[in-house]
mmCIF file of C-alpha atoms in Angstrom:
data_model
loop_
_atom_site.group_PDB
_atom_site.id
_atom_site.type_symbol
_atom_site.label_atom_id
_atom_site.label_comp_id
_atom_site.label_asym_id
_atom_site.label_seq_id
_atom_site.Cartn_x
_atom_site.Cartn_y
_atom_site.Cartn_z
ATOM 1 C CA MET A 1 54.204 204.493 -38.230
ATOM 2 C CA SER A 2 52.916 200.475 -38.316
ATOM 3 C CA LEU A 3 53.153 199.391 -41.947
ATOM 4 C CA ALA A 4 49.759 197.514 -40.894
ATOM 5 C CA ALA A 5 47.532 200.506 -39.555
ATOM 6 C CA ALA A 6 48.771 202.571 -43.079
ATOM 7 C CA ARG A 7 45.937 201.358 -45.174
ATOM 8 C CA PRO A 8 44.033 203.596 -47.616
ATOM 9 C CA LEU A 9 40.295 202.641 -46.772
ATOM 10 C CA ILE A 10 38.745 200.916 -43.583
ATOM 11 C CA THR A 11 35.797 198.876 -44.401
ATOM 12 C CA VAL A 12 32.576 199.278 -42.510
ATOM 13 C CA TYR A 13 30.926 196.551 -41.128
ATOM 14 C CA ASP A 14 27.315 196.549 -39.763
ATOM 15 C CA ASP A 15 25.634 194.334 -36.639
ATOM 16 C CA LYS A 16 25.694 190.903 -38.409
ATOM 17 C CA ASN A 17 28.925 191.279 -39.203
ATOM 18 C CA GLU A 18 28.330 191.584 -42.921
ATOM 19 C CA LYS A 19 29.906 195.031 -45.156
ATOM 20 C CA ALA A 20 28.070 197.858 -45.292
ATOM 21 C CA GLY A 21 28.477 198.566 -48.536
ATOM 22 C CA SER A 22 30.486 202.121 -47.223
ATOM 23 C CA THR A 23 34.382 202.521 -46.554
ATOM 24 C CA VAL A 24 36.451 205.263 -44.744
ATOM 25 C CA CYS A 25 39.707 206.965 -44.834
ATOM 26 C CA LEU A 26 42.022 205.762 -42.267
ATOM 27 C CA PRO A 27 42.746 208.597 -39.964
ATOM 28 C CA ALA A 28 45.814 210.201 -39.460
ATOM 29 C CA VAL A 29 45.905 209.435 -36.115
ATOM 30 C CA PHE A 30 46.776 206.503 -35.825
ATOM 31 C CA LYS A 31 49.933 206.799 -38.471
ATOM 32 C CA ALA A 32 51.190 208.247 -35.308
ATOM 33 C CA PRO A 33 54.654 207.092 -33.857
ATOM 34 C CA VAL A 34 53.555 204.820 -31.745
ATOM 35 C CA ARG A 35 55.780 205.781 -27.858
ATOM 36 C CA PRO A 36 54.916 202.816 -25.192
ATOM 37 C CA ASP A 37 57.837 204.150 -23.166
ATOM 38 C CA ILE A 38 55.774 207.848 -23.190
ATOM 39 C CA VAL A 39 52.272 206.107 -22.464
ATOM 40 C CA ASN A 40 53.786 203.961 -19.616
ATOM 41 C CA THR A 41 54.657 207.466 -17.895
ATOM 42 C CA ILE A 42 52.509 209.801 -18.648
ATOM 43 C CA HIS A 43 49.575 206.716 -17.182
ATOM 44 C CA ASN A 44 51.313 206.316 -14.161
ATOM 45 C CA GLU A 45 50.661 210.123 -13.728
ATOM 46 C CA ILE A 46 47.272 210.184 -14.013
ATOM 47 C CA ALA A 47 46.494 207.094 -12.244
ATOM 48 C CA LYS A 48 47.596 208.968 -9.547
ATOM 49 C CA ASN A 49 45.229 211.765 -9.567
ATOM 50 C CA LYS A 50 42.482 209.092 -8.186
ATOM 51 C CA ARG A 51 43.907 208.397 -5.172
ATOM 52 C CA GLN A 52 42.337 209.053 -1.873
ATOM 53 C CA PRO A 53 44.234 210.587 1.251
ATOM 54 C CA TYR A 54 44.560 207.908 4.173
ATOM 55 C CA CYS A 55 46.724 208.699 7.281
ATOM 56 C CA VAL A 56 47.671 206.572 10.292
ATOM 57 C CA ASN A 57 45.427 208.276 13.726
ATOM 58 C CA LYS A 58 47.714 210.954 15.047
ATOM 59 C CA ASP A 59 47.619 209.318 18.051
ATOM 60 C CA ALA A 60 48.528 206.053 17.419
ATOM 61 C CA GLY A 61 51.537 204.392 19.198
ATOM 62 C CA HIS A 62 51.261 207.369 21.681
ATOM 63 C CA GLN A 63 48.109 207.035 24.212
ATOM 64 C CA THR A 64 50.190 205.825 26.701
ATOM 65 C CA SER A 65 52.580 207.188 29.923
ATOM 66 C CA ALA A 66 56.216 206.500 29.510
ATOM 67 C CA GLU A 67 58.812 208.408 30.095
ATOM 68 C CA SER A 68 63.048 207.091 29.465
ATOM 69 C CA TRP A 69 64.486 205.718 32.769
ATOM 70 C CA GLY A 70 67.711 207.355 32.210
ATOM 71 C CA THR A 71 71.161 206.480 32.248
ATOM 72 C CA GLY A 72 73.166 204.040 34.795
ATOM 73 C CA ARG A 73 69.806 201.510 35.486
ATOM 74 C CA ALA A 74 72.801 199.512 32.578
ATOM 75 C CA VAL A 75 68.909 199.368 29.789
ATOM 76 C CA ALA A 76 68.150 201.482 26.894
ATOM 77 C CA ARG A 77 66.545 204.811 27.073
ATOM 78 C CA ILE A 78 64.089 204.405 25.275
ATOM 79 C CA PRO A 79 60.734 205.805 26.799
ATOM 80 C CA ARG A 80 59.186 203.405 29.038
ATOM 81 C CA VAL A 81 55.771 202.762 30.947
ATOM 82 C CA ARG A 82 54.791 203.597 34.393
ATOM 83 C CA GLY A 83 53.495 201.946 37.350
ATOM 84 C CA GLY A 84 54.215 197.834 38.812
ATOM 85 C CA GLY A 85 51.678 194.814 39.300
ATOM 86 C CA THR A 86 51.591 194.333 35.081
ATOM 87 C CA HIS A 87 53.946 193.139 32.555
ATOM 88 C CA ARG A 88 53.128 196.324 30.508
ATOM 89 C CA SER A 89 54.839 198.321 33.173
ATOM 90 C CA GLY A 90 58.470 198.865 32.694
ATOM 91 C CA GLN A 91 58.024 197.830 28.680
ATOM 92 C CA GLY A 92 59.281 200.356 26.005
ATOM 93 C CA ALA A 93 56.413 202.987 24.361
ATOM 94 C CA PHE A 94 56.598 205.071 21.544
ATOM 95 C CA GLY A 95 59.496 203.806 19.439
ATOM 96 C CA ASN A 96 58.910 202.058 15.889
ATOM 97 C CA MET A 97 60.942 199.302 17.415
ATOM 98 C CA CYS A 98 58.615 198.656 20.415
ATOM 99 C CA ARG A 99 55.645 196.610 21.337
ATOM 100 C CA GLY A 100 52.461 199.253 21.208
ATOM 101 C CA GLY A 101 54.723 202.145 19.797
ATOM 102 C CA ARG A 102 54.051 204.182 16.823
ATOM 103 C CA MET A 103 55.301 203.274 13.030
ATOM 104 C CA PHE A 104 58.408 204.655 10.992
ATOM 105 C CA ALA A 105 57.709 208.628 9.543
ATOM 106 C CA PRO A 106 53.559 208.280 10.789
ATOM 107 C CA THR A 107 51.679 208.570 7.452
ATOM 108 C CA LYS A 108 49.998 211.839 6.968
ATOM 109 C CA THR A 109 47.453 213.274 4.506
ATOM 110 C CA TRP A 110 48.633 216.386 2.679
ATOM 111 C CA ARG A 111 51.493 213.980 1.137
ATOM 112 C CA ARG A 112 51.852 215.531 -1.918
ATOM 113 C CA TRP A 113 49.045 212.810 -3.692
ATOM 114 C CA HIS A 114 48.421 213.831 -7.096
ATOM 115 C CA ARG A 115 50.759 214.739 -10.602
ATOM 116 C CA LYS A 116 50.377 217.846 -12.637
ATOM 117 C CA ILE A 117 50.783 216.500 -16.366
ATOM 118 C CA ASN A 118 51.953 218.105 -19.495
ATOM 119 C CA VAL A 119 48.944 218.348 -22.061
ATOM 120 C CA ALA A 120 50.785 217.919 -25.269
ATOM 121 C CA GLN A 121 52.204 214.828 -23.055
ATOM 122 C CA LYS A 122 48.886 213.782 -21.833
ATOM 123 C CA ARG A 123 47.754 214.092 -25.779
ATOM 124 C CA TYR A 124 50.827 212.492 -27.640
ATOM 125 C CA ALA A 125 50.510 209.630 -25.080
ATOM 126 C CA VAL A 126 46.762 209.686 -26.536
ATOM 127 C CA CYS A 127 47.410 209.455 -29.673
ATOM 128 C CA SER A 128 50.724 206.788 -29.318
ATOM 129 C CA ALA A 129 47.313 204.224 -27.706
ATOM 130 C CA ILE A 130 45.045 205.175 -30.271
ATOM 131 C CA ALA A 131 47.800 204.322 -33.011
ATOM 132 C CA ALA A 132 48.411 201.030 -31.134
ATOM 133 C CA THR A 133 44.640 200.002 -31.462
ATOM 134 C CA GLY A 134 45.770 199.645 -34.887
ATOM 135 C CA VAL A 135 48.592 197.223 -34.737
ATOM 136 C CA PRO A 136 46.880 193.081 -35.126
ATOM 137 C CA ALA A 137 50.564 192.243 -33.199
ATOM 138 C CA LEU A 138 50.557 194.661 -30.499
ATOM 139 C CA VAL A 139 46.808 194.354 -29.595
ATOM 140 C CA MET A 140 47.407 190.496 -29.391
ATOM 141 C CA ALA A 141 50.597 191.110 -27.605
ATOM 142 C CA LYS A 142 47.601 192.933 -25.384
ATOM 143 C CA GLY A 143 46.721 189.441 -25.162
ATOM 144 C CA HIS A 144 43.598 190.420 -26.995
ATOM 145 C CA VAL A 145 41.789 187.499 -28.630
ATOM 146 C CA ILE A 146 40.720 189.098 -32.231
ATOM 147 C CA SER A 147 41.918 186.349 -34.496
ATOM 148 C CA GLY A 148 38.361 185.743 -35.691
ATOM 149 C CA ILE A 149 37.546 189.558 -36.623
ATOM 150 C CA ASN A 150 37.333 191.041 -39.833
ATOM 151 C CA GLU A 151 39.778 193.977 -39.555
ATOM 152 C CA VAL A 152 41.612 196.322 -37.126
ATOM 153 C CA PRO A 153 40.407 198.407 -36.051
ATOM 154 C CA LEU A 154 36.932 197.523 -36.705
ATOM 155 C CA VAL A 155 34.672 200.020 -38.324
ATOM 156 C CA VAL A 156 30.856 198.936 -37.522
ATOM 157 C CA SER A 157 27.509 200.762 -38.389
ATOM 158 C CA ASP A 158 26.558 203.661 -36.163
ATOM 159 C CA LYS A 159 23.277 201.818 -35.474
ATOM 160 C CA VAL A 160 24.947 199.815 -32.966
ATOM 161 C CA GLN A 161 25.113 203.495 -30.941
ATOM 162 C CA GLY A 162 20.901 202.940 -30.430
ATOM 163 C CA PHE A 163 20.877 199.744 -27.966
ATOM 164 C CA GLN A 164 19.249 199.560 -25.815
ATOM 165 C CA LYS A 165 19.450 195.563 -24.246
ATOM 166 C CA THR A 166 21.965 193.470 -23.337
ATOM 167 C CA LYS A 167 20.706 190.568 -25.143
ATOM 168 C CA GLU A 168 21.651 192.811 -28.418
ATOM 169 C CA ALA A 169 24.834 194.255 -27.304
ATOM 170 C CA VAL A 170 26.058 190.211 -26.773
ATOM 171 C CA THR A 171 24.413 189.380 -30.445
ATOM 172 C CA PHE A 172 26.792 191.682 -32.136
ATOM 173 C CA LEU A 173 29.998 191.038 -30.216
ATOM 174 C CA ARG A 174 29.208 186.788 -30.836
ATOM 175 C CA ARG A 175 28.500 187.734 -34.815
ATOM 176 C CA ASN A 176 31.283 190.241 -35.218
ATOM 177 C CA LYS A 177 33.713 186.990 -33.409
ATOM 178 C CA ALA A 178 34.318 190.043 -30.477
ATOM 179 C CA TRP A 179 32.511 187.655 -27.789
ATOM 180 C CA GLN A 180 36.315 185.118 -27.821
ATOM 181 C CA ASP A 181 38.213 188.579 -26.362
ATOM 182 C CA VAL A 182 34.894 188.488 -23.535
ATOM 183 C CA VAL A 183 35.383 184.692 -22.984
ATOM 184 C CA LYS A 184 38.370 185.452 -21.889
ATOM 185 C CA VAL A 185 38.034 187.861 -19.640
ATOM 186 C CA TYR A 186 34.995 185.415 -18.548
ATOM 187 C CA ALA A 187 38.197 182.532 -17.670
ATOM 188 C CA THR A 188 40.412 184.939 -15.878
ATOM 189 C CA ARG A 189 38.126 186.264 -13.142
ATOM 190 C CA ARG A 190 39.671 185.305 -9.306
ATOM 191 C CA MET A 191 40.007 186.462 -6.078
ATOM 192 C CA ARG A 192 41.788 188.916 -5.100
ATOM 193 C CA ALA A 193 45.540 188.734 -3.754
ATOM 194 C CA GLY A 194 45.462 191.351 0.179
ATOM 195 C CA LYS A 195 44.140 193.223 2.192
ATOM 196 C CA GLY A 196 41.622 194.015 -1.146
ATOM 197 C CA LYS A 197 38.997 191.396 -0.610
ATOM 198 C CA LEU A 198 38.448 192.692 2.564
ATOM 199 C CA ARG A 199 37.679 196.756 0.695
ATOM 200 C CA ASN A 200 34.989 195.792 -1.745
ATOM 201 C CA ARG A 201 37.471 194.794 -4.157
ATOM 202 C CA ARG A 202 37.730 190.557 -3.794
ATOM 203 C CA ARG A 203 37.480 189.687 -7.348
ATOM 204 C CA VAL A 204 40.303 190.448 -10.696
ATOM 205 C CA GLN A 205 39.732 190.555 -14.372
ATOM 206 C CA LYS A 206 41.592 191.018 -17.375
ATOM 207 C CA LEU A 207 39.486 193.755 -19.906
ATOM 208 C CA GLY A 208 38.479 192.663 -22.997
ATOM 209 C CA PRO A 209 37.038 195.474 -26.096
ATOM 210 C CA LEU A 210 37.088 198.571 -25.573
ATOM 211 C CA VAL A 211 33.720 200.176 -27.536
ATOM 212 C CA VAL A 212 33.861 203.983 -29.108
ATOM 213 C CA TYR A 213 30.835 206.050 -29.697
ATOM 214 C CA ASP A 214 29.984 209.049 -30.725
ATOM 215 C CA GLN A 215 26.549 209.783 -29.835
ATOM 216 C CA ASP A 216 25.097 207.975 -26.217
ATOM 217 C CA GLN A 217 20.884 206.304 -27.898
ATOM 218 C CA GLY A 218 21.320 203.423 -25.136
ATOM 219 C CA ILE A 219 24.600 201.845 -26.179
ATOM 220 C CA THR A 220 25.693 202.624 -22.734
ATOM 221 C CA LYS A 221 23.327 200.718 -20.916
ATOM 222 C CA ALA A 222 23.647 197.643 -23.301
ATOM 223 C CA PHE A 223 27.412 197.280 -23.527
ATOM 224 C CA ARG A 224 27.829 197.877 -19.393
ATOM 225 C CA ASN A 225 26.632 194.852 -17.842
ATOM 226 C CA ILE A 226 29.733 192.599 -19.791
ATOM 227 C CA PRO A 227 32.373 191.923 -18.068
ATOM 228 C CA GLY A 228 35.409 193.545 -19.111
ATOM 229 C CA VAL A 229 34.366 195.420 -22.086
ATOM 230 C CA ASP A 230 34.044 199.176 -21.305
ATOM 231 C CA CYS A 231 32.697 202.532 -23.496
ATOM 232 C CA ILE A 232 33.739 205.315 -24.162
ATOM 233 C CA GLN A 233 32.369 208.865 -25.927
ATOM 234 C CA VAL A 234 35.303 209.749 -28.648
ATOM 235 C CA ASP A 235 35.341 213.577 -27.361
ATOM 236 C CA ALA A 236 36.993 212.216 -24.049
ATOM 237 C CA LEU A 237 39.093 209.097 -24.950
ATOM 238 C CA ASN A 238 40.730 208.359 -21.780
ATOM 239 C CA LEU A 239 44.766 206.658 -21.757
ATOM 240 C CA LEU A 240 43.663 205.263 -18.856
ATOM 241 C CA LYS A 241 41.115 203.012 -20.451
ATOM 242 C CA LEU A 242 43.440 202.734 -24.081
ATOM 243 C CA ALA A 243 46.093 201.856 -22.365
ATOM 244 C CA PRO A 244 44.699 200.050 -18.611
ATOM 245 C CA GLY A 245 48.412 199.536 -16.899
ATOM 246 C CA GLY A 246 50.127 201.255 -18.999
ATOM 247 C CA HIS A 247 50.512 198.911 -22.211
ATOM 248 C CA VAL A 248 49.487 199.807 -25.468
ATOM 249 C CA GLY A 249 47.425 197.881 -27.854
ATOM 250 C CA ARG A 250 44.147 197.473 -26.661
ATOM 251 C CA PHE A 251 41.303 195.694 -28.931
ATOM 252 C CA CYS A 252 38.644 198.600 -29.778
ATOM 253 C CA ILE A 253 35.577 198.524 -31.747
ATOM 254 C CA TRP A 254 34.534 202.075 -33.218
ATOM 255 C CA THR A 255 31.637 203.616 -34.569
ATOM 256 C CA GLU A 256 31.224 204.235 -38.331
ATOM 257 C CA SER A 257 30.373 208.610 -36.705
ATOM 258 C CA ALA A 258 33.792 208.520 -33.832
ATOM 259 C CA PHE A 259 35.761 207.813 -36.652
ATOM 260 C CA LYS A 260 35.175 209.750 -39.475
ATOM 261 C CA LYS A 261 35.529 212.517 -35.886
ATOM 262 C CA LEU A 262 39.245 211.443 -34.898
ATOM 263 C CA ASP A 263 40.949 213.852 -38.159
ATOM 264 C CA SER A 264 38.816 216.699 -36.548
ATOM 265 C CA LEU A 265 40.145 215.977 -33.305
ATOM 266 C CA TYR A 266 43.131 215.660 -33.610
ATOM 267 C CA GLY A 267 44.276 216.390 -37.012
ATOM 268 C CA THR A 268 45.903 215.614 -40.116
ATOM 269 C CA TRP A 269 49.627 217.144 -40.014
ATOM 270 C CA LYS A 270 48.730 219.166 -43.369
ATOM 271 C CA LYS A 271 45.460 220.367 -40.853
ATOM 272 C CA SER A 272 45.609 220.742 -36.848
ATOM 273 C CA SER A 273 42.429 220.212 -34.779
ATOM 274 C CA LYS A 274 39.160 222.082 -34.008
ATOM 275 C CA SER A 275 38.686 221.056 -31.564
ATOM 276 C CA LYS A 276 42.586 221.531 -29.598
ATOM 277 C CA ALA A 277 43.972 225.059 -30.280
ATOM 278 C CA GLY A 278 47.345 224.981 -31.715
ATOM 279 C CA TRP A 279 47.220 221.069 -31.681
ATOM 280 C CA ASN A 280 48.492 218.513 -34.678
ATOM 281 C CA LEU A 281 50.249 215.581 -34.915
ATOM 282 C CA PRO A 282 53.536 214.932 -33.305
ATOM 283 C CA MET A 283 55.678 214.216 -35.900
ATOM 284 C CA PRO A 284 57.990 210.583 -36.390
ATOM 285 C CA LYS A 285 61.596 210.378 -35.487
ATOM 286 C CA MET A 286 61.818 207.583 -38.957
ATOM 287 C CA ALA A 287 58.371 208.297 -41.645
ATOM 288 C CA ASN A 288 59.421 204.693 -42.572
ATOM 289 C CA THR A 289 60.415 202.056 -39.242
ATOM 290 C CA ASP A 290 61.570 198.992 -41.532
ATOM 291 C CA LEU A 291 64.967 198.624 -40.888
ATOM 292 C CA SER A 292 65.929 195.756 -42.888
ATOM 293 C CA LYS A 293 64.059 196.784 -46.243
ATOM 294 C CA LEU A 294 66.488 200.198 -45.484
ATOM 295 C CA LEU A 295 69.278 198.663 -45.631
ATOM 296 C CA LYS A 296 68.547 196.594 -48.272
ATOM 297 C CA SER A 297 67.597 198.992 -50.219
ATOM 298 C CA GLU A 298 69.172 199.666 -53.162
ATOM 299 C CA GLU A 299 69.550 203.076 -53.040
ATOM 300 C CA ILE A 300 71.560 202.688 -49.851
ATOM 301 C CA ARG A 301 73.685 199.960 -51.075
ATOM 302 C CA LYS A 302 74.870 202.655 -53.834
ATOM 303 C CA VAL A 303 76.475 204.905 -51.723
ATOM 304 C CA LEU A 304 78.004 202.467 -49.044
ATOM 305 C CA ARG A 305 81.798 201.098 -49.336
ATOM 306 C CA ALA A 306 82.743 197.913 -49.918
ATOM 307 C CA PRO A 307 83.361 196.266 -47.087
ATOM 308 C CA ASN A 308 87.181 195.782 -45.669
ATOM 309 C CA ARG A 309 87.690 192.090 -45.695
ATOM 310 C CA THR A 310 91.330 193.022 -44.694
ATOM 311 C CA VAL A 311 92.139 191.131 -41.634
ATOM 312 C CA VAL A 312 94.374 192.816 -38.961
ATOM 313 C CA LYS A 313 96.265 191.297 -37.270
ATOM 314 C CA ALA A 314 97.163 192.605 -34.115
ATOM 315 C CA LYS A 315 99.810 194.856 -32.743
ATOM 316 C CA LYS A 316 102.977 193.167 -31.225
ATOM 317 C CA THR A 317 103.118 193.832 -27.320
ATOM 318 C CA LYS A 318 105.000 196.832 -26.376
ATOM 319 C CA ALA A 319 108.518 195.794 -25.620
ATOM 320 C CA ASN A 320 110.355 196.654 -22.483
ATOM 321 C CA PRO A 321 113.148 198.571 -22.988
ATOM 322 C CA LEU A 322 114.905 197.279 -19.696
ATOM 323 C CA LYS A 323 115.020 194.403 -20.782
ATOM 324 C CA ASN A 324 115.213 195.017 -24.708
ATOM 325 C CA ILE A 325 118.272 197.060 -25.999
ATOM 326 C CA ARG A 326 116.879 197.799 -29.138
ATOM 327 C CA ALA A 327 113.629 199.982 -27.600
ATOM 328 C CA MET A 328 116.248 201.501 -24.628
ATOM 329 C CA LEU A 329 118.402 202.349 -27.801
ATOM 330 C CA LYS A 330 115.174 204.021 -29.973
ATOM 331 C CA LEU A 331 114.457 205.938 -26.478
ATOM 332 C CA ASN A 332 118.423 206.083 -25.740
ATOM 333 C CA PRO A 333 120.927 206.014 -28.252
ATOM 334 C CA TYR A 334 124.121 207.055 -25.672
ATOM 335 C CA ALA A 335 122.421 203.711 -23.660
ATOM 336 C CA ALA A 336 125.422 201.834 -26.277
ATOM 337 C CA VAL A 337 127.900 203.470 -25.047
ATOM 338 C CA LEU A 338 126.517 203.254 -20.918
ATOM 339 C CA LYS A 339 126.278 199.819 -21.402
ATOM 340 C CA LYS A 340 129.869 199.370 -22.834
ATOM 341 C CA THR A 341 131.104 201.036 -20.057
ATOM 342 C CA GLY A 342 129.922 198.736 -17.771
ATOM 343 C CA GLU A 343 130.692 195.837 -19.500
ATOM 344 C CA LEU A 344 134.544 197.220 -19.737
ATOM 345 C CA THR A 345 134.002 198.461 -15.907
ATOM 346 C CA GLN A 346 132.898 194.734 -14.792
ATOM 347 C CA GLN A 347 135.410 193.210 -16.511
ATOM 348 C CA LYS A 348 138.898 195.205 -15.246
ATOM 349 C CA ASN A 349 136.768 194.393 -10.878
ATOM 350 C CA LEU A 350 137.251 190.887 -12.117
ATOM 351 C CA ARG A 351 140.921 190.770 -12.934
ATOM 352 C CA LYS A 352 141.676 192.493 -9.909
ATOM 353 C CA LYS A 353 139.574 190.209 -8.142
ATOM 354 C CA ALA A 354 141.669 187.425 -9.625
ATOM 355 C CA GLU A 355 145.111 188.993 -9.177
ATOM 356 C CA VAL A 356 145.017 189.885 -6.088
ATOM 357 C CA ALA A 357 143.506 185.959 -5.539
ATOM 358 C CA ALA A 358 146.279 185.247 -7.555
ATOM 359 C CA LYS A 359 148.850 186.876 -5.201
ATOM 360 C CA LYS A 360 147.874 185.208 -1.508
ATOM 361 C CA ALA A 361 148.330 182.277 -3.007
ATOM 362 C CA GLY A 362 151.262 182.657 -4.599
ATOM 363 C CA LYS A 363 150.386 182.055 -8.290
ATOM 364 C CA ALA A 364 151.117 184.024 -11.771
ATOM 365 C CA ALA A 365 148.634 187.277 -12.383
ATOM 366 C CA PRO A 366 146.141 185.585 -14.930
ATOM 367 C CA ALA A 367 146.474 187.036 -18.657
ATOM 368 C CA ASN A 368 145.157 190.634 -19.362
ATOM 369 C CA PRO A 369 143.076 190.081 -22.576
ATOM 370 C CA VAL A 370 142.469 193.765 -22.980
ATOM 371 C CA ALA A 371 146.521 194.667 -22.320
ATOM 372 C CA LYS A 372 147.509 193.797 -26.532
ATOM 373 C CA ARG A 373 145.202 196.131 -27.085
ATOM 374 C CA ASN A 374 145.857 198.972 -25.239
ATOM 375 C CA ALA A 375 149.828 198.441 -26.120
ATOM 376 C CA LYS A 376 148.568 198.636 -29.726
ATOM 377 C CA VAL A 377 146.595 201.725 -28.771
ATOM 378 C CA ALA A 378 149.339 203.588 -27.005
ATOM 379 C CA LYS A 379 151.745 202.119 -29.876
ATOM 380 C CA LYS A 380 149.670 204.525 -32.421
ATOM 381 C CA SER A 381 149.057 207.545 -30.192
ATOM 382 C CA LYS A 382 153.088 208.008 -29.769
ATOM 383 C CA LYS A 383 153.414 208.328 -33.337
#
């Protein structure tokens, strides 16, 4: 729920932008969770239901007599146009890679054009879109010019429903400072890029305000000729109008009776909807979405432990047992004996080698450093 939309009372303004002297309670639907992901997904699905089937002619690319020349003629086996005496004869045909051939996977009218959408999901998306229209930040982020209006959401008296002339509607929008949004629509009118220019869709423009009414006493005729402005009956709120392009935050102008009707249409959590059987507003995941305020609150700070500010030094690199004898002894204590035995064996072999070399050279054999120790050991063993 947006904190901006959580005001208990909304002022009603008349057609001259003066306070009408009455206020209305903010409907509970404006406190529903704003879920742009659900709105975007459901909008994409609903928008597909307006498409008309199209396809290429089933005979396109095959209206020629062609047959493959087969193998053995050093050319590709693609079908080729029969005959002679013209450039066309012998040219490849039928294939999607051939000039004048059919397209790859020709389109068919029996494609799955339309989509079935879960009713509960559609209602969730509409509730989110309505809630977003009451958040000034989201409305401005969508590109609407609302800096001059008195309140968001903007609620006007039911006298607006009786407008018959476009002149009255324009005067009303000018007085309520909503005309700047229509000026923006005029400024964005431009030629469409692409083939749509040839298909009665020559110009594109941005969208302006959406006027939501309860009783049509001429309001649709009064507003229909103003570019970018749409009118919609409150019982038939449409996601394509509330969140065009799948983006939440359209600028809405509500009549007083339509605004009061929202609680009975969508429920209030305490009471379910009167017109939609078994339906109530979706529950928000968080009661308060102001995360910074939550983290700084005393209730949460009380139960948090003190921050651990001791600097943890990185562990030393694990010693390699093949290079570090201490690490090896932890893994295998007998490694010390093996190492000592290896050293003694190496010394013994070196002495033998030195004795052989001395004998060949006719020199005295080198002294044995271990002989003295061996003699002492032998003497002790005799005792």
